[in-house]
Short mmCIF file of C-alpha atoms in Angstrom, two decimals:
data_model
loop_
_atom_site.label_atom_id
_atom_site.label_comp_id
_atom_site.label_asym_id
_atom_site.label_seq_id
_atom_site.Cartn_x
_atom_site.Cartn_y
_atom_site.Cartn_z
CA GLN A 237 130.38 96.32 111.75
CA LYS A 238 129.77 94.82 108.34
CA GLU A 239 128.89 97.42 105.73
CA VAL A 240 127.49 97.45 102.24
CA GLU A 241 127.91 100.66 100.27
CA GLN A 242 125.94 101.86 97.27
CA ASN A 243 125.70 105.17 95.45
CA SER A 244 122.21 106.44 96.28
CA GLY A 245 121.77 108.04 92.87
CA PRO A 246 119.51 108.79 91.23
CA LEU A 247 120.94 107.09 88.20
CA SER A 248 119.15 108.26 85.08
CA VAL A 249 119.38 106.39 81.78
CA PRO A 250 117.34 106.58 78.56
CA GLU A 251 115.18 103.68 77.46
CA GLY A 252 117.22 101.01 75.73
CA ALA A 253 120.50 101.95 77.39
CA ILE A 254 122.60 99.88 79.78
CA ALA A 255 122.25 100.73 83.47
CA SER A 256 125.21 99.92 85.69
CA LEU A 257 124.72 99.64 89.44
CA ASN A 258 127.63 99.19 91.82
CA CYS A 259 128.15 97.93 95.34
CA THR A 260 131.12 97.46 97.66
CA TYR A 261 131.23 95.49 100.88
CA SER A 262 133.52 95.52 103.89
CA ASP A 263 133.43 91.89 105.08
CA ARG A 264 136.09 90.03 103.13
CA GLY A 265 134.57 86.74 104.27
CA SER A 266 131.27 87.42 102.54
CA GLN A 267 130.08 84.43 100.54
CA SER A 268 126.75 85.23 98.94
CA PHE A 269 125.62 88.32 97.10
CA PHE A 270 122.15 89.38 96.10
CA TRP A 271 120.42 92.09 94.12
CA TYR A 272 116.89 93.09 95.04
CA ARG A 273 114.54 95.49 93.29
CA GLN A 274 112.13 97.60 95.31
CA TYR A 275 109.32 99.64 93.84
CA SER A 276 108.04 102.56 95.85
CA GLY A 277 105.80 101.38 98.68
CA LYS A 278 106.51 97.72 98.01
CA SER A 279 108.77 95.16 99.63
CA PRO A 280 112.07 94.07 98.03
CA GLU A 281 111.97 91.32 95.43
CA LEU A 282 114.94 89.19 94.46
CA ILE A 283 116.42 89.74 91.02
CA MET A 284 119.66 87.79 91.10
CA PHE A 285 122.17 86.10 93.33
CA ILE A 286 125.84 85.30 92.72
CA TYR A 287 128.30 83.26 94.73
CA SER A 288 131.40 82.94 92.53
CA ASN A 289 133.76 85.43 90.95
CA GLY A 290 132.83 86.40 87.43
CA ASP A 291 129.61 87.11 85.60
CA LYS A 292 126.18 85.59 85.90
CA GLU A 293 123.54 86.39 83.31
CA ASP A 294 119.77 86.08 83.55
CA GLY A 295 117.83 87.64 80.70
CA ARG A 296 118.55 91.37 80.60
CA PHE A 297 120.37 91.24 83.94
CA THR A 298 124.04 90.46 84.55
CA ALA A 299 125.59 90.29 87.99
CA GLN A 300 129.35 90.66 88.30
CA LEU A 301 131.40 89.70 91.34
CA ASN A 302 135.03 90.48 92.17
CA LYS A 303 135.85 89.18 95.65
CA ALA A 304 139.42 90.46 95.56
CA SER A 305 138.15 94.00 95.11
CA GLN A 306 135.09 93.37 97.31
CA TYR A 307 132.89 94.63 94.55
CA VAL A 308 129.64 93.46 93.03
CA SER A 309 127.68 95.07 90.23
CA LEU A 310 124.43 94.70 88.33
CA LEU A 311 124.05 95.53 84.65
CA ILE A 312 120.62 95.99 83.14
CA ARG A 313 120.62 95.84 79.35
CA ASP A 314 117.92 97.40 77.17
CA SER A 315 116.60 99.34 80.15
CA GLN A 316 112.83 99.83 80.26
CA PRO A 317 110.74 102.43 82.12
CA SER A 318 109.40 99.54 84.20
CA ASP A 319 112.94 99.04 85.52
CA SER A 320 112.66 102.36 87.35
CA ALA A 321 112.99 101.39 91.02
CA THR A 322 115.46 101.24 93.88
CA TYR A 323 118.04 98.48 93.58
CA LEU A 324 119.37 97.00 96.80
CA CYS A 325 122.63 95.13 97.14
CA ALA A 326 122.74 92.54 99.93
CA VAL A 327 125.58 90.46 101.28
CA ILE A 328 125.90 87.53 103.65
CA GLY A 329 129.11 86.34 105.28
CA LEU A 330 130.06 83.12 107.00
CA ASN A 331 133.39 83.56 108.71
CA GLN A 332 132.43 85.88 111.52
CA ALA A 333 130.03 85.61 114.41
CA GLY A 334 126.72 86.51 112.94
CA THR A 335 125.72 85.66 109.42
CA ALA A 336 122.90 88.06 108.81
CA LEU A 337 121.89 89.29 105.37
CA ILE A 338 122.99 92.93 105.29
CA PHE A 339 121.65 95.49 102.82
CA GLY A 340 123.04 98.64 101.32
CA LYS A 341 120.93 101.79 101.21
CA GLY A 342 120.03 101.23 97.59
CA THR A 343 120.47 103.03 94.27
CA THR A 344 117.49 104.69 92.65
CA LEU A 345 117.28 104.05 88.92
CA SER A 346 115.16 106.18 86.61
CA VAL A 347 114.64 105.06 83.01
CA SER A 348 113.18 107.70 80.75
CA SER A 349 111.12 106.84 77.65
CA ASP B 926 102.00 78.27 100.41
CA THR B 927 102.22 81.50 98.50
CA GLY B 928 105.03 83.26 100.30
CA VAL B 929 105.92 85.16 103.44
CA SER B 930 102.88 86.59 105.19
CA GLN B 931 102.92 89.53 107.59
CA ASN B 932 100.14 90.85 109.79
CA PRO B 933 98.88 93.42 110.25
CA ARG B 934 99.70 95.36 107.09
CA HIS B 935 99.22 98.68 108.84
CA LYS B 936 99.29 99.69 112.49
CA ILE B 937 98.66 103.09 114.01
CA THR B 938 99.39 103.38 117.70
CA LYS B 939 99.78 106.04 120.32
CA ARG B 940 103.19 106.77 121.74
CA GLY B 941 103.88 104.62 124.76
CA GLN B 942 101.71 101.71 123.68
CA ASN B 943 103.01 98.21 122.94
CA VAL B 944 102.60 96.64 119.51
CA THR B 945 103.16 93.14 118.19
CA PHE B 946 103.66 92.04 114.60
CA ARG B 947 103.46 88.55 113.20
CA CYS B 948 105.38 86.89 110.37
CA ASP B 949 104.61 83.53 108.80
CA PRO B 950 107.58 82.41 106.69
CA ILE B 951 107.56 80.15 103.67
CA SER B 952 107.04 76.56 104.83
CA GLU B 953 110.26 74.69 105.62
CA HIS B 954 112.35 77.85 105.56
CA ASN B 955 114.81 77.64 108.43
CA ARG B 956 115.94 81.25 108.51
CA LEU B 957 113.76 84.17 109.41
CA TYR B 958 114.86 87.81 109.39
CA TRP B 959 113.34 91.02 110.71
CA TYR B 960 114.27 94.36 109.18
CA ARG B 961 113.16 97.95 109.62
CA GLN B 962 113.03 100.35 106.70
CA THR B 963 112.48 104.08 106.65
CA LEU B 964 111.97 106.29 103.61
CA GLY B 965 115.03 106.49 101.38
CA GLN B 966 117.00 103.88 103.31
CA GLY B 967 117.73 100.24 102.73
CA PRO B 968 116.36 97.56 105.05
CA GLU B 969 118.10 97.83 108.42
CA PHE B 970 118.83 94.47 110.02
CA LEU B 971 117.15 93.90 113.40
CA THR B 972 117.46 90.21 114.20
CA TYR B 973 117.34 86.73 112.71
CA PHE B 974 116.44 83.19 113.67
CA GLN B 975 117.77 79.83 112.60
CA ASN B 976 114.79 77.61 113.35
CA GLU B 977 113.72 78.63 116.87
CA ALA B 978 117.10 80.02 117.93
CA GLN B 979 117.65 83.77 117.80
CA LEU B 980 121.25 83.92 116.57
CA GLU B 981 121.93 87.62 116.22
CA LYS B 982 120.41 90.87 117.32
CA SER B 983 121.55 94.21 115.97
CA ARG B 984 123.49 96.38 118.39
CA LEU B 985 121.27 99.23 117.25
CA LEU B 986 118.19 97.46 118.55
CA SER B 987 116.73 98.95 121.69
CA ASP B 988 115.80 96.76 124.65
CA ARG B 989 112.23 97.77 123.88
CA PHE B 990 112.31 95.38 120.93
CA SER B 991 111.92 91.65 121.37
CA ALA B 992 111.35 88.85 118.92
CA GLU B 993 110.38 85.22 119.26
CA ARG B 994 110.00 82.24 116.99
CA PRO B 995 108.42 79.46 119.01
CA LYS B 996 108.71 76.02 117.47
CA GLY B 997 110.65 77.46 114.56
CA SER B 998 107.56 78.41 112.60
CA PHE B 999 105.97 81.86 112.76
CA SER B 1000 107.69 84.76 114.47
CA THR B 1001 106.52 87.78 116.43
CA LEU B 1002 108.21 91.14 116.88
CA GLU B 1003 107.11 93.21 119.86
CA ILE B 1004 107.90 96.85 120.46
CA GLN B 1005 107.25 98.09 123.96
CA ARG B 1006 106.60 101.73 124.90
CA THR B 1007 106.59 102.86 121.29
CA GLU B 1008 108.21 106.13 120.31
CA GLN B 1009 107.66 108.31 117.25
CA GLY B 1010 111.08 107.23 115.97
CA ASP B 1011 109.77 103.68 115.73
CA SER B 1012 107.55 104.69 112.81
CA ALA B 1013 108.77 102.65 109.86
CA MET B 1014 108.05 99.67 107.64
CA TYR B 1015 108.88 96.41 109.42
CA LEU B 1016 109.85 93.69 106.99
CA CYS B 1017 110.13 89.97 107.53
CA ALA B 1018 112.04 87.66 105.21
CA SER B 1019 112.78 83.95 105.18
CA SER B 1020 115.26 81.67 103.47
CA LEU B 1021 115.76 77.92 103.32
CA GLU B 1022 119.39 77.84 104.38
CA ILE B 1023 122.11 80.24 105.45
CA THR B 1024 123.39 81.24 102.02
CA ASP B 1025 120.11 81.04 100.18
CA GLU B 1026 118.19 83.96 98.84
CA ALA B 1027 115.68 85.53 101.20
CA PHE B 1028 112.08 86.26 100.26
CA PHE B 1029 110.22 89.16 101.80
CA GLY B 1030 106.72 89.60 103.09
CA GLN B 1031 104.69 92.68 102.25
CA GLY B 1032 105.69 94.40 105.49
CA THR B 1033 103.88 96.02 108.37
CA ARG B 1034 103.78 99.80 108.30
CA LEU B 1035 103.86 101.24 111.81
CA THR B 1036 102.84 104.80 112.55
CA VAL B 1037 103.33 106.10 116.08
CA VAL B 1038 101.32 109.24 116.83
#
């Protein structure tokens, strides 16, 4: 059973600070990694994806991937109250039967002004 | 084409009744996923299609659940003999290829009374 683990939080940071969200996964063959943001009552929306080890930056967001440690993270710089949401880590693997996109339970982020 | 479309948005049904949901993916997207989400949890994988072929079905999925994707376009998810535990948000997502990011519809909220 492939698993994706996240700390449920809540993670509370002041406005302007860096928020760090972490995720670990069990399937060593996983190839693609995604971060989604979900506001209360809404469906998930894609923030970033990363396929290779290292960092990938997009505006205030940086995704970090370490396949050896089976670890992926999301950094949000200059956090804003509008960033308050649940952040979902999702992983897809290719070397086992079944290549579904599997989600973690999500980390709730609260940014205070 | 503005995105993934799900209908209905809300469904209230009596226990024991059958319900069917529809998902229209983004045009030309080959992959289509169904998820179930309850409050405070991440999206739980139910099943996915590659074109018209249903490639994986979660072991957690009861035999009361069935999904189809005729002609590889829209998909339907049917729940037979609904139970109160089936109350949840049912989310559909589509992606172009296996490793590509998935985009979600707005979901169908099911309430079983």
